[in-house]
Coordinates of C-alpha atoms in Angstrom, one line a residue:
M1 CA 27.3 -14.8 -4.1
T2 CA 29.9 -13.3 -1.9
V3 CA 28.6 -13.1 1.7
D4 CA 28.1 -9.5 2.9
T5 CA 30.2 -8.6 5.9
T6 CA 28.4 -5.3 6.5
T7 CA 27.2 -4.8 10.1
S8 CA 23.4 -5.5 10.3
A9 CA 20.7 -6.0 12.8
R10 CA 20.8 -9.8 13.2
P11 CA 17.4 -10.8 14.7
P12 CA 17.7 -12.6 18.1
R13 CA 15.3 -15.3 16.8
P14 CA 15.6 -15.1 13.1
R15 CA 13.0 -16.3 10.5
F16 CA 12.3 -15.4 6.9
I17 CA 9.8 -12.7 6.2
P18 CA 6.3 -14.1 5.2
G19 CA 6.2 -15.5 1.7
V20 CA 10.0 -16.1 1.4
R21 CA 11.7 -19.4 1.9
A22 CA 15.0 -21.1 1.4
V23 CA 15.4 -23.9 -1.1
Q24 CA 18.4 -26.1 -2.0
R25 CA 19.9 -25.6 -5.5
N26 CA 22.5 -28.3 -5.1
H27 CA 24.4 -29.9 -2.2
T28 CA 26.3 -26.7 -1.4
D29 CA 24.1 -23.8 -2.7
V30 CA 20.9 -22.4 -1.1
Q31 CA 18.5 -19.9 -2.8
V32 CA 16.4 -17.6 -0.6
G33 CA 13.4 -16.1 -2.4
L34 CA 12.1 -16.7 -6.0
D35 CA 11.8 -13.2 -7.6
P36 CA 15.1 -12.5 -9.5
R37 CA 14.9 -8.9 -8.3
H38 CA 15.2 -9.9 -4.7
A39 CA 16.3 -13.5 -4.5
V40 CA 19.7 -14.4 -3.0
V41 CA 21.9 -17.4 -3.9
I42 CA 24.4 -18.3 -1.3
D43 CA 27.0 -20.8 -2.6
N44 CA 29.6 -23.1 -1.2
L45 CA 27.8 -23.6 2.1
P46 CA 28.7 -26.3 4.6
P47 CA 25.9 -28.9 4.7
A48 CA 25.1 -28.0 8.3
V49 CA 24.6 -24.3 7.5
A50 CA 22.5 -25.2 4.5
R51 CA 20.2 -27.4 6.6
L52 CA 19.8 -24.6 9.2
L53 CA 18.8 -22.1 6.6
R54 CA 16.2 -24.4 5.1
S55 CA 14.7 -24.8 8.6
L56 CA 14.9 -21.2 9.7
D57 CA 11.3 -20.7 11.0
G58 CA 11.9 -18.6 14.1
T59 CA 11.6 -21.4 16.6
A60 CA 15.3 -21.3 17.5
T61 CA 17.2 -18.5 19.0
M62 CA 20.4 -17.1 17.5
A63 CA 22.4 -18.8 20.3
A64 CA 20.8 -22.2 19.5
L65 CA 21.5 -21.8 15.8
V66 CA 25.1 -21.0 16.5
E67 CA 25.5 -24.0 18.7
R68 CA 24.0 -26.3 16.1
A69 CA 26.3 -24.9 13.4
G70 CA 29.3 -25.9 15.5
A71 CA 32.6 -25.1 13.8
H72 CA 30.7 -23.4 11.0
A73 CA 29.1 -20.8 13.3
P74 CA 31.2 -17.9 11.7
V75 CA 29.8 -18.8 8.3
L76 CA 26.2 -18.9 9.7
R77 CA 26.6 -15.5 11.3
R78 CA 27.9 -14.0 8.0
V79 CA 25.1 -15.5 6.0
L80 CA 22.4 -14.3 8.4
D81 CA 24.0 -10.8 8.4
T82 CA 23.7 -10.8 4.6
L83 CA 20.1 -11.9 4.7
A84 CA 19.3 -9.3 7.3
S85 CA 20.9 -6.6 5.3
R86 CA 18.7 -7.6 2.3
G87 CA 15.6 -7.3 4.5
L88 CA 14.8 -11.0 4.2
L89 CA 14.8 -11.7 8.0
I90 CA 12.5 -10.6 10.8
D91 CA 12.6 -11.3 14.6
A92 CA 10.2 -14.0 15.7
S93 CA 10.9 -13.4 19.4
T94 CA 8.4 -10.6 19.8
I95 CA 5.4 -11.6 22.0
P96 CA 2.5 -12.1 19.5
D97 CA -0.1 -9.4 19.7
R98 CA -2.7 -8.0 17.4
H99 CA -0.1 -5.7 15.7
D100 CA 2.4 -8.5 14.8
V101 CA 0.7 -9.8 11.7
R102 CA 0.6 -6.4 10.2
R103 CA 4.3 -5.8 11.1
Q104 CA 5.2 -9.1 9.4
D105 CA 3.2 -8.2 6.3
A106 CA 5.1 -4.8 6.2
A107 CA 8.4 -6.7 6.1
L108 CA 7.5 -8.3 2.8
W109 CA 6.5 -4.9 1.3
A110 CA 9.6 -3.2 2.8
M111 CA 11.9 -5.9 1.3
R112 CA 10.6 -5.0 -2.2
T113 CA 11.1 -1.3 -1.7
G114 CA 14.5 -1.3 0.1
M115 CA 13.2 0.3 3.3
P116 CA 13.9 -1.3 6.7
H117 CA 10.7 -3.1 7.6
D118 CA 10.5 -1.7 11.2
V119 CA 10.8 1.8 9.8
F120 CA 8.0 1.1 7.3
A121 CA 5.7 -0.6 9.8
Q122 CA 6.1 2.3 12.2
R123 CA 5.5 4.8 9.4
I124 CA 2.2 3.3 8.2
A125 CA 1.1 2.8 11.8
Q126 CA 1.4 6.5 12.4
T127 CA -0.4 7.4 9.1
S128 CA -3.9 8.9 9.1
I129 CA -6.1 8.6 6.0
V130 CA -9.6 9.8 5.4
V131 CA -11.7 7.9 2.8
S132 CA -14.5 10.0 1.4
G133 CA -17.1 8.4 -0.9
E134 CA -20.5 6.8 -1.1
G135 CA -19.8 3.8 -3.4
G136 CA -18.3 0.3 -3.0
L137 CA -14.8 1.6 -3.4
A138 CA -15.0 3.6 -0.1
V139 CA -15.4 0.6 2.2
A140 CA -13.1 -1.6 0.0
V141 CA -10.2 0.9 0.1
A142 CA -10.7 1.6 3.8
Q143 CA -10.6 -2.1 4.7
V144 CA -7.6 -2.9 2.6
L145 CA -5.7 0.1 4.2
A146 CA -6.6 -1.3 7.7
V147 CA -5.4 -4.8 6.8
C148 CA -2.1 -3.3 5.6
G149 CA -1.5 -1.7 9.0
V150 CA -2.5 1.9 8.5
G151 CA -2.9 3.3 12.0
H152 CA -5.9 5.6 11.4
V153 CA -8.6 5.2 8.7
A154 CA -11.6 7.5 9.0
A155 CA -14.6 7.5 6.7
E156 CA -16.5 10.4 5.4
S157 CA -19.6 8.8 3.8
A158 CA -23.1 10.0 3.7
G159 CA -26.3 7.9 3.4
T160 CA -27.0 4.3 4.4
V161 CA -25.8 0.9 3.1
T162 CA -28.1 -0.5 0.4
R163 CA -28.7 -4.1 -0.7
A164 CA -26.8 -3.5 -3.9
E165 CA -23.6 -2.9 -1.9
I166 CA -23.6 -6.2 0.0
G167 CA -20.6 -8.4 -0.8
I168 CA -18.2 -5.5 -1.1
S169 CA -17.0 -5.7 2.5
Y170 CA -20.5 -5.0 3.8
R171 CA -22.6 -7.7 5.5
W172 CA -26.3 -8.3 5.2
D173 CA -27.0 -6.8 8.6
D174 CA -25.3 -3.6 7.4
I175 CA -28.3 -2.8 5.2
G176 CA -29.9 0.4 6.5
R177 CA -26.9 1.3 8.7
R178 CA -25.2 4.6 8.3
R179 CA -22.5 4.0 5.7
R180 CA -19.9 5.8 7.8
D181 CA -20.6 3.5 10.8
A182 CA -20.6 0.3 8.6
I183 CA -17.2 1.3 7.1
A184 CA -15.8 1.8 10.6
T185 CA -17.0 -1.7 11.6
A186 CA -15.4 -3.1 8.5
V187 CA -12.1 -1.4 9.3
S188 CA -12.1 -2.6 12.9
T189 CA -12.9 -6.1 11.8
A190 CA -10.0 -6.1 9.4
N191 CA -7.6 -4.6 12.0
P192 CA -8.7 -3.8 15.6
A193 CA -5.6 -1.7 16.0
T194 CA -6.7 0.8 13.4
A195 CA -8.4 3.9 14.7
T196 CA -11.6 4.9 13.0
V197 CA -12.5 8.1 14.9
P198 CA -12.7 11.4 12.9
V199 CA -9.3 13.0 12.2
P200 CA -8.9 16.2 14.3
S201 CA -9.8 19.2 12.1
D202 CA -6.8 21.2 13.3
R203 CA -4.3 19.0 11.5
G204 CA -6.1 17.1 8.8
P205 CA -5.2 13.6 7.5
D206 CA -1.9 12.7 5.8
L207 CA -4.0 11.8 2.7
L208 CA -7.6 12.3 1.7
V209 CA -8.8 9.6 -0.6
F210 CA -11.9 10.5 -2.7
T211 CA -13.6 7.3 -4.0
D212 CA -16.4 6.6 -6.4
T213 CA -17.1 10.2 -7.5
L214 CA -16.6 10.6 -11.2
V215 CA -15.8 14.3 -11.0
L216 CA -15.2 16.3 -7.8
P217 CA -17.0 19.6 -7.4
P218 CA -14.7 22.5 -8.5
H219 CA -15.2 24.3 -5.2
R220 CA -14.0 21.2 -3.3
V221 CA -10.9 21.0 -5.5
D222 CA -10.2 24.7 -4.8
Q223 CA -10.6 24.1 -1.1
L224 CA -8.1 21.2 -1.1
M225 CA -5.6 23.2 -3.0
G226 CA -6.0 26.2 -0.7
E227 CA -5.5 24.0 2.3
R228 CA -2.5 22.3 0.7
Q229 CA -4.2 19.0 1.5
P230 CA -2.7 15.9 -0.3
H231 CA -5.5 14.0 -2.0
L232 CA -6.1 11.0 -4.3
P233 CA -9.1 10.2 -6.5
V234 CA -10.1 6.6 -7.0
R235 CA -13.1 5.9 -9.3
F236 CA -14.5 3.9 -12.2
R237 CA -14.9 4.9 -15.8
D238 CA -17.4 2.6 -17.4
G239 CA -16.2 -0.3 -15.2
V240 CA -12.5 0.4 -15.6
G241 CA -10.7 1.4 -12.3
V242 CA -8.9 4.7 -12.4
V243 CA -6.5 5.6 -9.6
G244 CA -4.9 9.0 -9.4
P245 CA -3.4 11.3 -10.1
L246 CA -1.8 11.7 -6.6
V247 CA -2.1 15.4 -5.8
L248 CA 0.5 16.9 -3.6
P249 CA -0.3 20.7 -3.8
G250 CA 2.6 22.6 -5.3
R251 CA 4.6 19.5 -6.1
T252 CA 2.5 17.4 -8.5
S253 CA 0.0 18.2 -11.2
C254 CA -3.5 18.7 -9.8
L255 CA -7.0 17.7 -10.9
R256 CA -7.4 21.1 -12.6
C257 CA -4.3 20.3 -14.7
A258 CA -5.9 17.1 -15.8
D259 CA -9.1 18.9 -16.8
L260 CA -7.2 21.4 -18.8
H261 CA -5.4 18.6 -20.7
R262 CA -8.8 17.0 -21.4
C263 CA -10.2 20.3 -22.7
D264 CA -7.2 20.5 -25.0
L265 CA -8.0 17.1 -26.4
D266 CA -11.8 17.4 -26.3
R267 CA -13.5 20.8 -26.7
A268 CA -16.7 19.3 -25.2
W269 CA -15.0 18.0 -22.0
S270 CA -16.0 20.9 -19.8
R271 CA -19.7 20.4 -20.6
V272 CA -19.4 16.7 -20.1
A273 CA -17.6 17.0 -16.8
N274 CA -20.2 19.4 -15.4
Q275 CA -22.8 16.7 -15.9
L276 CA -20.7 14.2 -13.9
I277 CA -19.9 16.3 -10.9
G278 CA -20.7 14.4 -7.7
R279 CA -22.0 11.3 -9.5
T280 CA -21.0 7.9 -8.3
G281 CA -19.5 5.3 -10.6
R282 CA -19.9 1.6 -10.2
A283 CA -18.2 -1.7 -11.3
D284 CA -18.5 -5.4 -10.7
P285 CA -17.3 -6.7 -7.3
A286 CA -14.1 -8.1 -8.7
S287 CA -13.1 -4.8 -10.3
T288 CA -14.0 -3.0 -7.1
H289 CA -11.8 -5.1 -4.9
A290 CA -8.9 -5.1 -7.5
T291 CA -9.1 -1.3 -7.9
A292 CA -9.2 -0.9 -4.1
A293 CA -6.1 -3.1 -3.8
L294 CA -4.3 -1.1 -6.5
A295 CA -5.2 2.2 -4.7
A296 CA -4.0 0.9 -1.3
G297 CA -0.7 -0.3 -2.8
Q298 CA -0.1 3.1 -4.3
I299 CA -1.0 4.8 -1.0
L300 CA 1.6 2.7 0.7
R301 CA 4.1 3.8 -1.9
T302 CA 3.2 7.4 -1.1
V303 CA 3.5 6.8 2.7
Q304 CA 6.9 5.1 2.1
D305 CA 8.3 8.4 0.7
G306 CA 11.7 6.7 0.0
G307 CA 12.9 9.4 -2.3
E308 CA 11.6 7.9 -5.6
H309 CA 8.4 9.3 -7.1
P310 CA 5.5 6.7 -6.9
P311 CA 3.8 5.7 -10.1
L312 CA 0.9 8.1 -9.4
W313 CA 3.2 11.1 -9.5
N314 CA 1.7 13.2 -12.4
A315 CA -0.1 10.1 -13.6
T316 CA -3.1 7.8 -13.3
L317 CA -3.2 4.0 -13.3
E318 CA -6.1 2.4 -15.1
L319 CA -7.1 -1.2 -14.3
D320 CA -9.2 -3.2 -16.7
L321 CA -9.8 -6.8 -15.5
V322 CA -11.5 -7.8 -18.7
S323 CA -8.4 -7.1 -20.8
G324 CA -6.0 -7.7 -18.0
D325 CA -4.3 -4.4 -18.6
V326 CA -2.9 -1.8 -16.2
T327 CA -2.3 1.4 -18.1
R328 CA -0.3 4.3 -16.8
R329 CA -1.4 7.7 -18.2
T330 CA 0.7 10.8 -17.7
W331 CA -0.8 14.1 -16.6
L332 CA 1.9 16.7 -16.4
P333 CA 1.4 20.1 -14.8
H334 CA -0.6 22.2 -17.3
P335 CA 1.0 25.5 -18.4
R336 CA -2.3 27.4 -17.9
C337 CA -2.9 26.0 -14.4
T338 CA -2.0 28.2 -11.4
C339 CA -1.4 25.2 -8.9
G340 CA 2.4 26.0 -8.8
A341 CA 3.6 22.5 -9.6
P342 CA 7.0 22.5 -11.4
P343 CA 6.8 21.7 -15.2
G344 CA 7.5 18.1 -16.1

């Protein structure tokens, strides 16, 4: 490839983002990364520069690397500028603290989405999410969000932890504890930097995630739409994980839109749905964790807000671990719904 000469933030102590490494293709070419969508091949490199790239682990400062490159220092600088501009480098000079692991993980996500990793890490650290649910998905989603670096994850969960829930992020000594407290402990264990206190009522969370409930009560849906509160349902349908649709009031289709579409397809849906209001779905532990991870990934896409609509925009994602399928199902704004979302 042609080395990029665009000005970029070259890290003072550069290293590749977690999960990415440099490998030699031949005696002059080095490949950074494996995925064809993001990998970079740098050709015609002096052997000294190729060796430095393969050993780029953050232990050497930029000044030391330049000194080792000798006469090839200008080539090294240009190559590192190119890699930095592609989001493949992070700065290893930061004093390690409890936030660093999460920032490094954010770098790998940011590289895949094209957002500067520092911007993305800061954005998720400033995000507040409330997880509301009484099933296994509630604690699983909350814990994954904390691990991913979300700054504030609060639980709204009634009841106490039961024996049947052990193994889905709950411990044996959680049995009998208030579910809300046990979720807060799981979140803090996953990431001590994540706040778990209730979100102030005067501003609300950035996103309210409803887990486990098969059908939300209509009055709750009305309340969310009236308050213009972004929300996301995550639940199971006979063991299949269903994430979405993401509801951004006035911008995307809403849960009422989806119900109207279902009524168009099934005249009995309204009666069926009424029997499922407030009921909790369940699945096996593997499906629970996988669905929680899928939901967390889509929440991060939503937080990213990079201009492109996330996959849950007017849609749901259905995850079936038995068949290995992830199915995207579209739910456009319904013409009879009054939510105000633009058609299409």
